[in-house]
PDB file of C-alpha atoms in Angstrom:
ATOM      1  CA  MET A   1       0.000   0.000   0.000  1.00 32.00           C
ATOM      2  CA  PHE A   2       1.157   3.562  -0.651  1.00 27.00           C
ATOM      3  CA  SER A   3       3.220   4.652   2.314  1.00 33.00           C
ATOM      4  CA  PHE A   4       1.737   7.512   4.321  1.00 33.00           C
ATOM      5  CA  GLY A   5       5.204   8.833   5.152  1.00 38.00           C
ATOM      6  CA  MET A   6       6.059   9.241   1.466  1.00 33.00           C
ATOM      7  CA  PHE A   7       3.624  12.082   0.893  1.00 38.00           C
ATOM      8  CA  MET A   8       3.492  13.817   4.266  1.00 43.00           C
ATOM      9  CA  PRO A   9       6.509  16.022   5.083  1.00 42.00           C
ATOM     10  CA  ASP A  10       7.825  16.353   8.586  1.00 48.00           C
ATOM     11  CA  ALA A  11       5.439  18.705  10.381  1.00 46.00           C
ATOM     12  CA  SER A  12       7.757  19.199  13.352  1.00 49.00           C
ATOM     13  CA  SER A  13       9.564  22.051  11.547  1.00 53.00           C
ATOM     14  CA  ALA A  14       6.363  23.965  10.741  1.00 55.00           C
ATOM     15  CA  PRO A  15       5.422  26.897  12.995  1.00 63.00           C
ATOM     16  CA  PRO A  16       2.638  25.966  15.409  1.00 86.00           C
ATOM     17  CA  PHE A  17      -0.977  26.985  14.913  1.00 94.00           C
ATOM     18  CA  ASN A  18      -2.424  27.710  18.351  1.00 96.00           C
ATOM     19  CA  VAL A  19      -5.733  29.597  18.524  1.00 97.00           C
ATOM     20  CA  SER A  20      -8.594  29.691  21.014  1.00 98.00           C
ATOM     21  CA  TYR A  21     -12.167  29.400  19.727  1.00 98.00           C
ATOM     22  CA  GLN A  22     -15.613  29.148  21.229  1.00 98.00           C
ATOM     23  CA  SER A  23     -16.736  25.558  20.682  1.00 98.00           C
ATOM     24  CA  PHE A  24     -20.222  24.501  19.629  1.00 97.00           C
ATOM     25  CA  SER A  25     -21.787  21.223  18.604  1.00 95.00           C
ATOM     26  CA  ILE A  26     -22.584  20.956  14.895  1.00 92.00           C
ATOM     27  CA  SER A  27     -26.314  21.209  15.675  1.00 90.00           C
ATOM     28  CA  MET A  28     -25.698  24.874  16.558  1.00 92.00           C
ATOM     29  CA  MET A  29     -24.116  25.758  13.216  1.00 90.00           C
ATOM     30  CA  PRO A  30     -26.280  28.265  11.292  1.00 87.00           C
ATOM     31  CA  ASN A  31     -27.665  27.139   7.938  1.00 78.00           C
ATOM     32  CA  ALA A  32     -26.205  23.636   8.250  1.00 78.00           C
ATOM     33  CA  GLU A  33     -28.314  21.008   6.523  1.00 81.00           C
ATOM     34  CA  ASP A  34     -29.522  17.984   8.471  1.00 79.00           C
ATOM     35  CA  LYS A  35     -27.415  15.606   6.375  1.00 76.00           C
ATOM     36  CA  LEU A  36     -24.295  17.666   7.034  1.00 81.00           C
ATOM     37  CA  ARG A  37     -24.993  17.642  10.759  1.00 83.00           C
ATOM     38  CA  ARG A  38     -25.367  13.837  10.711  1.00 83.00           C
ATOM     39  CA  ASP A  39     -22.180  13.416   8.680  1.00 83.00           C
ATOM     40  CA  VAL A  40     -20.180  15.554  11.101  1.00 88.00           C
ATOM     41  CA  ASP A  41     -21.573  13.780  14.160  1.00 89.00           C
ATOM     42  CA  ASN A  42     -20.620  10.441  12.600  1.00 89.00           C
ATOM     43  CA  GLY A  43     -16.991  11.442  12.071  1.00 94.00           C
ATOM     44  CA  GLY A  44     -13.958  12.966  13.692  1.00 95.00           C
ATOM     45  CA  LYS A  45     -13.526  16.255  11.845  1.00 96.00           C
ATOM     46  CA  ILE A  46     -14.471  19.809  12.734  1.00 96.00           C
ATOM     47  CA  PHE A  47     -15.406  23.131  11.145  1.00 96.00           C
ATOM     48  CA  LEU A  48     -13.012  26.077  11.546  1.00 97.00           C
ATOM     49  CA  PRO A  49     -13.346  29.693  10.350  1.00 97.00           C
ATOM     50  CA  ALA A  50     -11.954  30.875   7.016  1.00 97.00           C
ATOM     51  CA  SER A  51      -9.456  32.973   8.975  1.00 97.00           C
ATOM     52  CA  ALA A  52      -7.952  29.726  10.298  1.00 97.00           C
ATOM     53  CA  LEU A  53      -7.225  28.562   6.750  1.00 96.00           C
ATOM     54  CA  HIS A  54      -5.515  31.865   5.958  1.00 95.00           C
ATOM     55  CA  HIS A  55      -3.446  31.548   9.143  1.00 95.00           C
ATOM     56  CA  LEU A  56      -2.512  27.931   8.400  1.00 95.00           C
ATOM     57  CA  THR A  57      -1.564  28.816   4.832  1.00 93.00           C
ATOM     58  CA  ARG A  58       0.789  31.560   6.042  1.00 93.00           C
ATOM     59  CA  LEU A  59       2.395  29.035   8.392  1.00 92.00           C
ATOM     60  CA  ASN A  60       2.922  26.592   5.495  1.00 89.00           C
ATOM     61  CA  THR A  61       1.146  23.879   7.498  1.00 87.00           C
ATOM     62  CA  VAL A  62       1.509  20.470   5.876  1.00 84.00           C
ATOM     63  CA  TYR A  63      -1.326  18.180   4.870  1.00 86.00           C
ATOM     64  CA  PRO A  64      -3.230  16.425   6.192  1.00 90.00           C
ATOM     65  CA  MET A  65      -4.061  19.101   8.742  1.00 95.00           C
ATOM     66  CA  LEU A  66      -4.349  17.517  12.187  1.00 97.00           C
ATOM     67  CA  PHE A  67      -5.163  19.292  15.429  1.00 98.00           C
ATOM     68  CA  LYS A  68      -5.074  18.811  19.179  1.00 98.00           C
ATOM     69  CA  LEU A  69      -8.120  20.224  20.976  1.00 98.00           C
ATOM     70  CA  THR A  70      -7.791  21.217  24.633  1.00 98.00           C
ATOM     71  CA  ASN A  71     -10.431  22.312  27.123  1.00 98.00           C
ATOM     72  CA  HIS A  72      -8.241  24.066  29.681  1.00 96.00           C
ATOM     73  CA  LYS A  73     -11.090  24.229  32.211  1.00 96.00           C
ATOM     74  CA  THR A  74     -11.222  20.448  32.474  1.00 96.00           C
ATOM     75  CA  GLY A  75      -7.786  19.463  31.170  1.00 96.00           C
ATOM     76  CA  ARG A  76      -9.420  17.174  28.595  1.00 97.00           C
ATOM     77  CA  GLN A  77      -7.816  16.743  25.173  1.00 97.00           C
ATOM     78  CA  THR A  78      -8.598  15.002  21.898  1.00 97.00           C
ATOM     79  CA  HIS A  79      -7.392  15.098  18.292  1.00 98.00           C
ATOM     80  CA  CYS A  80      -9.160  15.685  15.006  1.00 97.00           C
ATOM     81  CA  GLY A  81      -8.993  16.697  11.375  1.00 97.00           C
ATOM     82  CA  VAL A  82     -10.779  19.567   9.653  1.00 96.00           C
ATOM     83  CA  LEU A  83     -13.754  19.117   7.333  1.00 94.00           C
ATOM     84  CA  GLU A  84     -14.370  22.662   6.117  1.00 93.00           C
ATOM     85  CA  PHE A  85     -13.401  26.267   6.865  1.00 96.00           C
ATOM     86  CA  GLU A  86     -16.935  27.654   7.009  1.00 93.00           C
ATOM     87  CA  ALA A  87     -17.450  28.404  10.705  1.00 95.00           C
ATOM     88  CA  ASP A  88     -18.249  31.878  11.969  1.00 94.00           C
ATOM     89  CA  ASP A  89     -15.118  33.803  12.891  1.00 96.00           C
ATOM     90  CA  GLY A  90     -14.107  33.014  16.464  1.00 97.00           C
ATOM     91  CA  ASN A  91     -16.136  29.780  16.546  1.00 97.00           C
ATOM     92  CA  CYS A  92     -15.511  26.138  15.792  1.00 97.00           C
ATOM     93  CA  TYR A  93     -18.101  23.381  15.383  1.00 96.00           C
ATOM     94  CA  LEU A  94     -17.489  19.845  16.649  1.00 96.00           C
ATOM     95  CA  PRO A  95     -19.218  16.463  16.572  1.00 95.00           C
ATOM     96  CA  TYR A  96     -21.378  16.037  19.647  1.00 93.00           C
ATOM     97  CA  TRP A  97     -19.337  13.054  20.891  1.00 94.00           C
ATOM     98  CA  MET A  98     -16.208  15.215  20.744  1.00 97.00           C
ATOM     99  CA  MET A  99     -17.870  17.914  22.838  1.00 97.00           C
ATOM    100  CA  ARG A 100     -18.731  15.243  25.418  1.00 95.00           C
ATOM    101  CA  ASN A 101     -15.159  13.938  25.520  1.00 96.00           C
ATOM    102  CA  LEU A 102     -13.867  17.443  26.130  1.00 97.00           C
ATOM    103  CA  LEU A 103     -16.565  18.024  28.789  1.00 97.00           C
ATOM    104  CA  ALA A 104     -17.386  21.175  26.861  1.00 97.00           C
ATOM    105  CA  GLU A 105     -20.688  23.018  26.908  1.00 97.00           C
ATOM    106  CA  GLU A 106     -21.976  25.190  24.080  1.00 97.00           C
ATOM    107  CA  GLY A 107     -19.655  28.193  23.860  1.00 97.00           C
ATOM    108  CA  THR A 108     -16.839  26.714  25.974  1.00 98.00           C
ATOM    109  CA  PRO A 109     -13.468  28.118  24.862  1.00 98.00           C
ATOM    110  CA  ILE A 110     -11.071  25.460  23.558  1.00 98.00           C
ATOM    111  CA  THR A 111      -7.571  25.688  22.138  1.00 98.00           C
ATOM    112  CA  VAL A 112      -7.017  24.347  18.630  1.00 98.00           C
ATOM    113  CA  GLU A 113      -3.363  23.511  18.078  1.00 97.00           C
ATOM    114  CA  SER A 114      -1.677  21.992  15.031  1.00 95.00           C
ATOM    115  CA  ALA A 115      -0.441  18.456  15.680  1.00 95.00           C
ATOM    116  CA  SER A 116       1.832  15.883  14.080  1.00 94.00           C
ATOM    117  CA  LEU A 117       0.747  12.316  14.838  1.00 96.00           C
ATOM    118  CA  PRO A 118       2.193   8.913  13.928  1.00 96.00           C
ATOM    119  CA  VAL A 119       0.300   6.643  11.568  1.00 96.00           C
ATOM    120  CA  ALA A 120      -1.867   4.097  13.380  1.00 97.00           C
ATOM    121  CA  THR A 121      -0.918   0.426  13.285  1.00 96.00           C
ATOM    122  CA  PHE A 122      -3.308  -0.956  15.938  1.00 97.00           C
ATOM    123  CA  ALA A 123      -6.437   0.099  17.801  1.00 97.00           C
ATOM    124  CA  LEU A 124      -8.472  -1.642  20.499  1.00 97.00           C
ATOM    125  CA  PHE A 125     -12.117  -0.643  20.913  1.00 97.00           C
ATOM    126  CA  GLN A 126     -14.667  -1.477  23.604  1.00 97.00           C
ATOM    127  CA  PRO A 127     -18.331  -1.395  22.549  1.00 97.00           C
ATOM    128  CA  GLN A 128     -20.482   0.022  25.312  1.00 96.00           C
ATOM    129  CA  THR A 129     -23.397  -2.367  24.751  1.00 95.00           C
ATOM    130  CA  SER A 130     -23.725  -6.009  23.746  1.00 94.00           C
ATOM    131  CA  GLU A 131     -25.962  -4.963  20.862  1.00 94.00           C
ATOM    132  CA  PHE A 132     -22.780  -4.211  18.930  1.00 94.00           C
ATOM    133  CA  GLN A 133     -22.133  -7.953  18.719  1.00 92.00           C
ATOM    134  CA  GLU A 134     -25.325  -8.358  16.696  1.00 92.00           C
ATOM    135  CA  ILE A 135     -23.697  -6.574  13.746  1.00 93.00           C
ATOM    136  CA  THR A 136     -22.821  -9.234  11.186  1.00 91.00           C
ATOM    137  CA  ASP A 137     -19.517  -7.755  10.008  1.00 92.00           C
ATOM    138  CA  GLN A 138     -18.256  -5.459  12.731  1.00 93.00           C
ATOM    139  CA  ARG A 139     -14.915  -4.760  11.098  1.00 92.00           C
ATOM    140  CA  ALA A 140     -16.422  -3.835   7.749  1.00 92.00           C
ATOM    141  CA  MET A 141     -18.698  -1.404   9.546  1.00 93.00           C
ATOM    142  CA  LEU A 142     -15.735   0.013  11.480  1.00 94.00           C
ATOM    143  CA  GLU A 143     -13.652   0.386   8.311  1.00 92.00           C
ATOM    144  CA  GLN A 144     -16.410   2.382   6.657  1.00 91.00           C
ATOM    145  CA  ALA A 145     -16.930   4.557   9.728  1.00 93.00           C
ATOM    146  CA  LEU A 146     -13.230   5.370  10.160  1.00 94.00           C
ATOM    147  CA  ARG A 147     -13.133   6.857   6.670  1.00 93.00           C
ATOM    148  CA  HIS A 148     -14.754   9.895   8.275  1.00 94.00           C
ATOM    149  CA  PHE A 149     -12.124  10.160  11.008  1.00 96.00           C
ATOM    150  CA  ALA A 150      -8.633  11.633  10.879  1.00 96.00           C
ATOM    151  CA  CYS A 151      -7.385  10.641  14.341  1.00 97.00           C
ATOM    152  CA  LEU A 152      -7.947   8.318  17.278  1.00 98.00           C
ATOM    153  CA  THR A 153      -7.107   9.251  20.873  1.00 97.00           C
ATOM    154  CA  VAL A 154      -6.963   6.811  23.786  1.00 98.00           C
ATOM    155  CA  GLY A 155      -9.802   7.503  26.203  1.00 96.00           C
ATOM    156  CA  ASP A 156     -12.149   8.964  23.603  1.00 97.00           C
ATOM    157  CA  MET A 157     -15.684   7.622  23.338  1.00 96.00           C
ATOM    158  CA  ILE A 158     -16.490   7.799  19.641  1.00 96.00           C
ATOM    159  CA  GLY A 159     -19.985   7.544  18.229  1.00 91.00           C
ATOM    160  CA  ILE A 160     -20.706   5.488  15.099  1.00 90.00           C
ATOM    161  CA  ARG A 161     -24.155   5.346  13.504  1.00 89.00           C
ATOM    162  CA  TYR A 162     -25.103   2.142  11.697  1.00 89.00           C
ATOM    163  CA  ASN A 163     -28.571   1.205  10.407  1.00 88.00           C
ATOM    164  CA  GLU A 164     -30.043   4.251  12.139  1.00 84.00           C
ATOM    165  CA  LYS A 165     -28.622   3.194  15.507  1.00 90.00           C
ATOM    166  CA  LEU A 166     -25.819   4.907  17.403  1.00 90.00           C
ATOM    167  CA  TYR A 167     -23.052   2.702  18.798  1.00 93.00           C
ATOM    168  CA  GLU A 168     -20.501   4.062  21.242  1.00 96.00           C
ATOM    169  CA  LEU A 169     -16.958   2.662  21.212  1.00 97.00           C
ATOM    170  CA  LEU A 170     -14.328   3.484  23.812  1.00 98.00           C
ATOM    171  CA  VAL A 171     -10.816   3.755  22.385  1.00 98.00           C
ATOM    172  CA  LEU A 172      -8.840   1.610  24.853  1.00 98.00           C
ATOM    173  CA  GLU A 173      -5.489   1.439  23.080  1.00 98.00           C
ATOM    174  CA  THR A 174      -3.733   2.763  20.000  1.00 97.00           C
ATOM    175  CA  ARG A 175      -0.271   2.080  18.645  1.00 97.00           C
ATOM    176  CA  PRO A 176       2.380   3.334  18.246  1.00 97.00           C
ATOM    177  CA  ALA A 177       1.177   6.207  20.474  1.00 97.00           C
ATOM    178  CA  ASN A 178      -1.840   7.271  22.514  1.00 97.00           C
ATOM    179  CA  ALA A 179      -2.933   9.563  19.676  1.00 98.00           C
ATOM    180  CA  VAL A 180      -2.604   8.483  16.046  1.00 98.00           C
ATOM    181  CA  THR A 181      -3.766   9.390  12.563  1.00 97.00           C
ATOM    182  CA  VAL A 182      -5.913   6.884  10.683  1.00 97.00           C
ATOM    183  CA  ILE A 183      -5.667   8.528   7.268  1.00 94.00           C
ATOM    184  CA  GLU A 184      -4.462   6.111   4.578  1.00 90.00           C
ATOM    185  CA  CYS A 185      -3.213   3.360   6.888  1.00 91.00           C
ATOM    186  CA  ASP A 186      -3.279  -0.394   7.441  1.00 92.00           C
ATOM    187  CA  LEU A 187      -4.967  -0.561  10.827  1.00 93.00           C
ATOM    188  CA  HIS A 188      -4.905  -3.763  12.882  1.00 92.00           C
ATOM    189  CA  THR A 189      -8.025  -3.759  15.078  1.00 93.00           C
ATOM    190  CA  ASP A 190      -9.506  -5.735  17.941  1.00 95.00           C
ATOM    191  CA  PHE A 191     -12.551  -5.470  20.191  1.00 95.00           C
ATOM    192  CA  ALA A 192     -12.674  -5.818  23.964  1.00 96.00           C
ATOM    193  CA  PRO A 193     -15.788  -7.351  25.567  1.00 95.00           C
ATOM    194  CA  PRO A 194     -18.758  -4.960  25.652  1.00 96.00           C
ATOM    195  CA  ALA A 195     -18.866  -2.803  28.767  1.00 95.00           C
ATOM    196  CA  ASP A 196     -22.265  -4.199  29.792  1.00 91.00           C
ATOM    197  CA  LEU A 197     -21.208  -7.856  29.513  1.00 84.00           C
ATOM    198  CA  PRO A 198     -21.130  -9.652  32.902  1.00 79.00           C
ATOM    199  CA  LEU A 199     -17.609 -10.504  34.032  1.00 68.00           C
ATOM    200  CA  SER A 200     -18.488 -14.191  34.406  1.00 61.00           C
ATOM    201  CA  GLU A 201     -19.537 -14.346  30.774  1.00 65.00           C
ATOM    202  CA  VAL A 202     -16.333 -12.631  29.687  1.00 62.00           C
ATOM    203  CA  VAL A 203     -14.208 -15.208  31.526  1.00 56.00           C
ATOM    204  CA  ASN A 204     -16.224 -18.299  30.596  1.00 56.00           C
ATOM    205  CA  ASN A 205     -16.551 -17.501  26.923  1.00 53.00           C
ATOM    206  CA  GLU A 206     -13.102 -15.971  26.482  1.00 53.00           C
ATOM    207  CA  THR A 207     -14.645 -13.144  24.544  1.00 45.00           C
ATOM    208  CA  VAL A 208     -11.368 -11.520  23.522  1.00 48.00           C
ATOM    209  CA  GLU A 209      -9.206 -13.720  21.304  1.00 51.00           C
ATOM    210  CA  GLU A 210      -5.876 -12.408  20.068  1.00 48.00           C
ATOM    211  CA  ASP A 211      -6.171 -14.502  16.915  1.00 49.00           C
ATOM    212  CA  ASP A 212      -9.406 -12.779  15.993  1.00 54.00           C
ATOM    213  CA  SER A 213      -7.908  -9.351  15.348  1.00 54.00           C
ATOM    214  CA  GLN A 214      -7.770  -8.344  11.704  1.00 55.00           C
ATOM    215  CA  ASP A 215      -6.495  -5.615   9.458  1.00 60.00           C
ATOM    216  CA  VAL A 216      -8.717  -2.703   8.560  1.00 59.00           C
ATOM    217  CA  VAL A 217      -7.568  -0.656   5.603  1.00 58.00           C
ATOM    218  CA  VAL A 218      -8.630   2.942   6.133  1.00 62.00           C
ATOM    219  CA  ALA A 219      -8.697   5.260   3.151  1.00 54.00           C
ATOM    220  CA  ASP A 220      -9.875   8.844   3.405  1.00 54.00           C
ATOM    221  CA  SER A 221     -13.211   9.278   1.628  1.00 47.00           C
ATOM    222  CA  ASN A 222     -11.861  12.203  -0.394  1.00 43.00           C
ATOM    223  CA  THR A 223      -8.700  14.180  -0.853  1.00 38.00           C
ATOM    224  CA  PHE A 224      -8.875  17.455   1.067  1.00 37.00           C
ATOM    225  CA  VAL A 225      -9.148  20.541  -1.133  1.00 35.00           C
ATOM    226  CA  PRO A 226      -8.204  23.713   0.771  1.00 37.00           C
ATOM    227  CA  PHE A 227     -10.947  26.012  -0.471  1.00 35.00           C
ATOM    228  CA  VAL A 228     -13.773  27.602   1.410  1.00 38.00           C
ATOM    229  CA  GLY A 229     -17.108  26.259   0.192  1.00 44.00           C
ATOM    230  CA  ASN A 230     -19.387  23.302   0.261  1.00 44.00           C
ATOM    231  CA  GLY A 231     -17.944  19.862  -0.120  1.00 44.00           C
ATOM    232  CA  ASN A 232     -17.989  16.336   1.174  1.00 42.00           C
ATOM    233  CA  ARG A 233     -15.172  14.213   2.464  1.00 40.00           C
TER     234      ARG A 233
END
């Protein structure tokens, strides 16, 4: 597979982007269509203002653009990509699950900082309900869902919608670091027992088998085009 490192320059030499914005869930974004809101909530990318793109361009920030989000009031952090630069100036719009992970309320100031993350090789997820096991091909569903994500961060509870039902997955482990990018990578995945599964059933049935982990090839749904305007990724 095409090596991620071959097309992404070293971002460590680029000047940092570090700006504070008021954070809002995507449902609060003016004039956003319902489909757009659903797409954002089902992924791991955010909306930033057009001024952020101008700032990033002046800094010669490399692609893909990755960011660390910090809520300094709670000390919570996560990582993400950017979907569009169409937010109101001074605001950023996040998936609802990301707001929950940051313990942020509507309008909470957060810091958006450029980040350089290693490419993911492994991720361990824990479904929060046993209903997840009813999905026939869990890994195929996960592969499709991760196309809308740019990063994974240990401790995040991500939300994935499948067949009109929302499934929550806790990110228990990622390699080679606790925050990784999942853009254009061969991702080895595994699932821990669902959080609501009785301990006795976990032990007796040996729910987690190392041999059962498989590769998930994650390809970004579209190549990012750095223009302000409507578009899908």
